């Protein structure tokens, strides 16, 4: 780039420099190593942030003496922290292997709360918490599935 920069007219040097910068960024963003690191860090960081938000929720519930939502918040936080550590240690398969059963259990619990029991004043709260967690797990599964697919395509190409 330095050799070419000397041959660029003075009025076009900024355009050339910006174009080179964008080309370098585009190459970095398209690199498989960057995509793997991005997906892995997004999964780990997202799980840790979601766990922290659940801990905050559980702390607020403990101030209101609401035992069941408090335990639910701490339990979900623990599961997300375990998932973050498993993803850090074992990769995308751990994310998929842990998220699918948890999403199924939460979905069954949501169906039971919605249709099986007599509605209580807090049943909508439980249902909302479960739906939030299932949506977060779905996003994590999409990211992990896409990243795992990228790994398998790269291995097939050599």
PDB file of C-alpha atoms in Angstrom:
ATOM      1  CA  UNK A   1       0.000   0.000   0.000  1.00  0.00           C
ATOM      2  CA  UNK A   2       2.850   2.372   0.773  1.00  0.00           C
ATOM      3  CA  UNK A   3       4.393   1.822  -2.661  1.00  0.00           C
ATOM      4  CA  UNK A   4       1.079   2.465  -4.403  1.00  0.00           C
ATOM      5  CA  UNK A   5       0.330   5.503  -2.243  1.00  0.00           C
ATOM      6  CA  UNK A   6       3.275   7.397  -3.733  1.00  0.00           C
ATOM      7  CA  UNK A   7       1.844   6.967  -7.248  1.00  0.00           C
ATOM      8  CA  UNK A   8      -1.670   8.148  -6.379  1.00  0.00           C
ATOM      9  CA  UNK A   9      -2.476  11.782  -7.272  1.00  0.00           C
ATOM     10  CA  UNK A  10      -2.668  14.119  -4.291  1.00  0.00           C
ATOM     11  CA  UNK A  11      -6.389  14.785  -4.644  1.00  0.00           C
ATOM     12  CA  UNK A  12      -7.179  11.036  -4.620  1.00  0.00           C
ATOM     13  CA  UNK A  13      -4.973   9.961  -1.686  1.00  0.00           C
ATOM     14  CA  UNK A  14      -7.726  10.150   0.941  1.00  0.00           C
ATOM     15  CA  UNK A  15     -10.038   8.045  -1.215  1.00  0.00           C
ATOM     16  CA  UNK A  16      -7.251   5.539  -1.773  1.00  0.00           C
ATOM     17  CA  UNK A  17      -6.432   5.345   1.943  1.00  0.00           C
ATOM     18  CA  UNK A  18     -10.086   4.918   2.929  1.00  0.00           C
ATOM     19  CA  UNK A  19     -10.566   2.280   0.224  1.00  0.00           C
ATOM     20  CA  UNK A  20      -7.545   0.363   1.474  1.00  0.00           C
ATOM     21  CA  UNK A  21      -8.845   0.567   5.024  1.00  0.00           C
ATOM     22  CA  UNK A  22     -12.265  -0.755   4.011  1.00  0.00           C
ATOM     23  CA  UNK A  23     -10.663  -3.567   1.992  1.00  0.00           C
ATOM     24  CA  UNK A  24      -8.550  -4.592   4.983  1.00  0.00           C
ATOM     25  CA  UNK A  25     -11.571  -4.537   7.300  1.00  0.00           C
ATOM     26  CA  UNK A  26     -13.662  -6.540   4.826  1.00  0.00           C
ATOM     27  CA  UNK A  27     -10.927  -9.170   4.546  1.00  0.00           C
ATOM     28  CA  UNK A  28     -10.662  -9.419   8.329  1.00  0.00           C
ATOM     29  CA  UNK A  29     -14.407  -9.712   8.790  1.00  0.00           C
ATOM     30  CA  UNK A  30     -14.647 -12.448   6.169  1.00  0.00           C
ATOM     31  CA  UNK A  31     -11.794 -14.467   7.675  1.00  0.00           C
ATOM     32  CA  UNK A  32     -13.030 -17.751   9.195  1.00  0.00           C
ATOM     33  CA  UNK A  33     -10.917 -17.288  12.320  1.00  0.00           C
ATOM     34  CA  UNK A  34     -12.563 -13.931  12.997  1.00  0.00           C
ATOM     35  CA  UNK A  35     -16.044 -15.364  12.459  1.00  0.00           C
ATOM     36  CA  UNK A  36     -15.345 -18.256  14.846  1.00  0.00           C
ATOM     37  CA  UNK A  37     -13.957 -15.937  17.495  1.00  0.00           C
ATOM     38  CA  UNK A  38     -16.892 -13.572  17.054  1.00  0.00           C
ATOM     39  CA  UNK A  39     -19.490 -16.348  17.352  1.00  0.00           C
ATOM     40  CA  UNK A  40     -17.796 -17.977  20.322  1.00  0.00           C
ATOM     41  CA  UNK A  41     -17.303 -14.707  22.193  1.00  0.00           C
ATOM     42  CA  UNK A  42     -20.857 -13.645  21.402  1.00  0.00           C
ATOM     43  CA  UNK A  43     -22.208 -16.909  22.821  1.00  0.00           C
ATOM     44  CA  UNK A  44     -20.047 -16.773  25.934  1.00  0.00           C
ATOM     45  CA  UNK A  45     -20.524 -13.066  26.572  1.00  0.00           C
ATOM     46  CA  UNK A  46     -24.237 -13.238  25.859  1.00  0.00           C
ATOM     47  CA  UNK A  47     -24.709 -16.124  28.281  1.00  0.00           C
ATOM     48  CA  UNK A  48     -22.784 -14.302  30.992  1.00  0.00           C
ATOM     49  CA  UNK A  49     -24.757 -11.084  30.467  1.00  0.00           C
ATOM     50  CA  UNK A  50     -28.048 -12.988  30.514  1.00  0.00           C
ATOM     51  CA  UNK A  51     -26.959 -14.752  33.714  1.00  0.00           C
ATOM     52  CA  UNK A  52     -26.127 -11.388  35.282  1.00  0.00           C
ATOM     53  CA  UNK A  53     -29.542 -10.045  34.303  1.00  0.00           C
ATOM     54  CA  UNK A  54     -31.215 -13.095  35.856  1.00  0.00           C
ATOM     55  CA  UNK A  55     -29.195 -12.626  39.045  1.00  0.00           C
ATOM     56  CA  UNK A  56     -30.323  -9.003  39.157  1.00  0.00           C
ATOM     57  CA  UNK A  57     -33.918 -10.125  38.664  1.00  0.00           C
ATOM     58  CA  UNK A  58     -33.568 -12.726  41.420  1.00  0.00           C
ATOM     59  CA  UNK A  59     -32.145 -10.096  43.753  1.00  0.00           C
ATOM     60  CA  UNK A  60     -35.150  -7.882  43.137  1.00  0.00           C
ATOM     61  CA  UNK A  61     -37.482 -10.793  43.778  1.00  0.00           C
ATOM     62  CA  UNK A  62     -35.713 -11.574  47.062  1.00  0.00           C
ATOM     63  CA  UNK A  63     -36.375  -8.008  48.198  1.00  0.00           C
ATOM     64  CA  UNK A  64     -40.071  -8.632  47.572  1.00  0.00           C
ATOM     65  CA  UNK A  65     -40.052 -12.023  49.362  1.00  0.00           C
ATOM     66  CA  UNK A  66     -41.060 -13.839  46.170  1.00  0.00           C
ATOM     67  CA  UNK A  67     -39.311 -17.171  46.625  1.00  0.00           C
ATOM     68  CA  UNK A  68     -40.290 -19.015  43.429  1.00  0.00           C
ATOM     69  CA  UNK A  69     -39.249 -16.267  40.973  1.00  0.00           C
ATOM     70  CA  UNK A  70     -36.072 -15.750  42.984  1.00  0.00           C
ATOM     71  CA  UNK A  71     -35.136 -19.429  42.765  1.00  0.00           C
ATOM     72  CA  UNK A  72     -36.081 -19.457  39.078  1.00  0.00           C
ATOM     73  CA  UNK A  73     -33.819 -16.457  38.413  1.00  0.00           C
ATOM     74  CA  UNK A  74     -30.865 -17.948  40.257  1.00  0.00           C
ATOM     75  CA  UNK A  75     -31.415 -21.349  38.631  1.00  0.00           C
ATOM     76  CA  UNK A  76     -31.553 -19.945  35.111  1.00  0.00           C
ATOM     77  CA  UNK A  77     -28.496 -17.798  35.847  1.00  0.00           C
ATOM     78  CA  UNK A  78     -26.604 -20.883  36.991  1.00  0.00           C
ATOM     79  CA  UNK A  79     -27.600 -22.799  33.855  1.00  0.00           C
ATOM     80  CA  UNK A  80     -26.467 -19.960  31.599  1.00  0.00           C
ATOM     81  CA  UNK A  81     -23.119 -19.682  33.426  1.00  0.00           C
ATOM     82  CA  UNK A  82     -22.594 -23.437  33.049  1.00  0.00           C
ATOM     83  CA  UNK A  83     -23.478 -23.077  29.364  1.00  0.00           C
ATOM     84  CA  UNK A  84     -20.966 -20.245  28.955  1.00  0.00           C
ATOM     85  CA  UNK A  85     -18.197 -22.302  30.553  1.00  0.00           C
ATOM     86  CA  UNK A  86     -19.123 -25.358  28.480  1.00  0.00           C
ATOM     87  CA  UNK A  87     -19.086 -23.275  25.309  1.00  0.00           C
ATOM     88  CA  UNK A  88     -15.696 -21.853  26.235  1.00  0.00           C
ATOM     89  CA  UNK A  89     -14.317 -25.320  26.912  1.00  0.00           C
ATOM     90  CA  UNK A  90     -16.069 -27.548  24.369  1.00  0.00           C
ATOM     91  CA  UNK A  91     -17.302 -25.223  21.625  1.00  0.00           C
ATOM     92  CA  UNK A  92     -20.514 -25.049  19.657  1.00  0.00           C
ATOM     93  CA  UNK A  93     -21.592 -28.631  20.280  1.00  0.00           C
ATOM     94  CA  UNK A  94     -21.800 -27.916  23.985  1.00  0.00           C
ATOM     95  CA  UNK A  95     -24.003 -24.906  23.313  1.00  0.00           C
ATOM     96  CA  UNK A  96     -26.320 -26.933  21.122  1.00  0.00           C
ATOM     97  CA  UNK A  97     -26.252 -29.929  23.455  1.00  0.00           C
ATOM     98  CA  UNK A  98     -27.177 -27.855  26.493  1.00  0.00           C
ATOM     99  CA  UNK A  99     -29.570 -25.355  24.913  1.00  0.00           C
ATOM    100  CA  UNK A 100     -31.890 -27.811  23.160  1.00  0.00           C
ATOM    101  CA  UNK A 101     -32.912 -29.822  26.260  1.00  0.00           C
ATOM    102  CA  UNK A 102     -33.291 -26.663  28.338  1.00  0.00           C
ATOM    103  CA  UNK A 103     -35.458 -25.044  25.665  1.00  0.00           C
ATOM    104  CA  UNK A 104     -37.636 -28.168  25.494  1.00  0.00           C
ATOM    105  CA  UNK A 105     -38.052 -28.298  29.278  1.00  0.00           C
ATOM    106  CA  UNK A 106     -38.897 -24.597  29.398  1.00  0.00           C
ATOM    107  CA  UNK A 107     -41.357 -24.955  26.516  1.00  0.00           C
ATOM    108  CA  UNK A 108     -43.106 -27.839  28.292  1.00  0.00           C
ATOM    109  CA  UNK A 109     -43.226 -25.766  31.480  1.00  0.00           C
ATOM    110  CA  UNK A 110     -44.741 -22.879  29.513  1.00  0.00           C
ATOM    111  CA  UNK A 111     -47.430 -25.160  28.088  1.00  0.00           C
ATOM    112  CA  UNK A 112     -48.220 -26.517  31.553  1.00  0.00           C
ATOM    113  CA  UNK A 113     -48.406 -23.020  33.029  1.00  0.00           C
ATOM    114  CA  UNK A 114     -50.540 -21.721  30.184  1.00  0.00           C
ATOM    115  CA  UNK A 115     -52.975 -24.608  29.736  1.00  0.00           C
ATOM    116  CA  UNK A 116     -52.544 -27.030  32.618  1.00  0.00           C
ATOM    117  CA  UNK A 117     -52.949 -25.074  35.802  1.00  0.00           C
ATOM    118  CA  UNK A 118     -55.497 -22.678  37.105  1.00  0.00           C
ATOM    119  CA  UNK A 119     -54.204 -19.164  36.354  1.00  0.00           C
ATOM    120  CA  UNK A 120     -52.621 -17.405  39.311  1.00  0.00           C
ATOM    121  CA  UNK A 121     -51.628 -13.754  39.654  1.00  0.00           C
ATOM    122  CA  UNK A 122     -47.980 -14.602  38.938  1.00  0.00           C
ATOM    123  CA  UNK A 123     -48.499 -17.187  36.200  1.00  0.00           C
ATOM    124  CA  UNK A 124     -48.109 -14.500  33.547  1.00  0.00           C
ATOM    125  CA  UNK A 125     -44.784 -13.521  35.128  1.00  0.00           C
ATOM    126  CA  UNK A 126     -43.557 -17.115  34.981  1.00  0.00           C
ATOM    127  CA  UNK A 127     -44.754 -17.433  31.411  1.00  0.00           C
ATOM    128  CA  UNK A 128     -42.982 -14.210  30.401  1.00  0.00           C
ATOM    129  CA  UNK A 129     -39.735 -15.343  32.036  1.00  0.00           C
ATOM    130  CA  UNK A 130     -39.902 -18.690  30.282  1.00  0.00           C
ATOM    131  CA  UNK A 131     -40.648 -17.130  26.894  1.00  0.00           C
ATOM    132  CA  UNK A 132     -37.695 -14.746  27.316  1.00  0.00           C
ATOM    133  CA  UNK A 133     -35.364 -17.623  28.120  1.00  0.00           C
ATOM    134  CA  UNK A 134     -36.621 -19.741  25.222  1.00  0.00           C
ATOM    135  CA  UNK A 135     -36.100 -16.827  22.818  1.00  0.00           C
ATOM    136  CA  UNK A 136     -32.560 -16.250  24.109  1.00  0.00           C
ATOM    137  CA  UNK A 137     -31.826 -19.959  23.769  1.00  0.00           C
ATOM    138  CA  UNK A 138     -33.214 -19.883  20.226  1.00  0.00           C
ATOM    139  CA  UNK A 139     -30.885 -17.033  19.300  1.00  0.00           C
ATOM    140  CA  UNK A 140     -27.961 -18.917  20.846  1.00  0.00           C
ATOM    141  CA  UNK A 141     -28.904 -22.031  18.890  1.00  0.00           C
ATOM    142  CA  UNK A 142     -29.025 -20.082  15.629  1.00  0.00           C
ATOM    143  CA  UNK A 143     -25.583 -18.577  16.266  1.00  0.00           C
ATOM    144  CA  UNK A 144     -24.069 -21.900  17.354  1.00  0.00           C
ATOM    145  CA  UNK A 145     -25.692 -23.766  14.469  1.00  0.00           C
ATOM    146  CA  UNK A 146     -24.453 -21.275  11.887  1.00  0.00           C
ATOM    147  CA  UNK A 147     -20.946 -21.315  13.352  1.00  0.00           C
ATOM    148  CA  UNK A 148     -20.896 -25.121  13.526  1.00  0.00           C
ATOM    149  CA  UNK A 149     -22.085 -25.254   9.915  1.00  0.00           C
ATOM    150  CA  UNK A 150     -19.263 -22.904   8.934  1.00  0.00           C
ATOM    151  CA  UNK A 151     -16.770 -25.203  10.651  1.00  0.00           C
ATOM    152  CA  UNK A 152     -18.091 -28.277   8.833  1.00  0.00           C
ATOM    153  CA  UNK A 153     -18.026 -26.494   5.453  1.00  0.00           C
ATOM    154  CA  UNK A 154     -14.436 -25.390   6.034  1.00  0.00           C
ATOM    155  CA  UNK A 155     -13.373 -28.902   6.993  1.00  0.00           C
ATOM    156  CA  UNK A 156     -15.029 -30.310   3.873  1.00  0.00           C
ATOM    157  CA  UNK A 157     -13.177 -27.800   1.693  1.00  0.00           C
ATOM    158  CA  UNK A 158      -9.871 -28.803   3.169  1.00  0.00           C
TER     159      UNK A 158
END
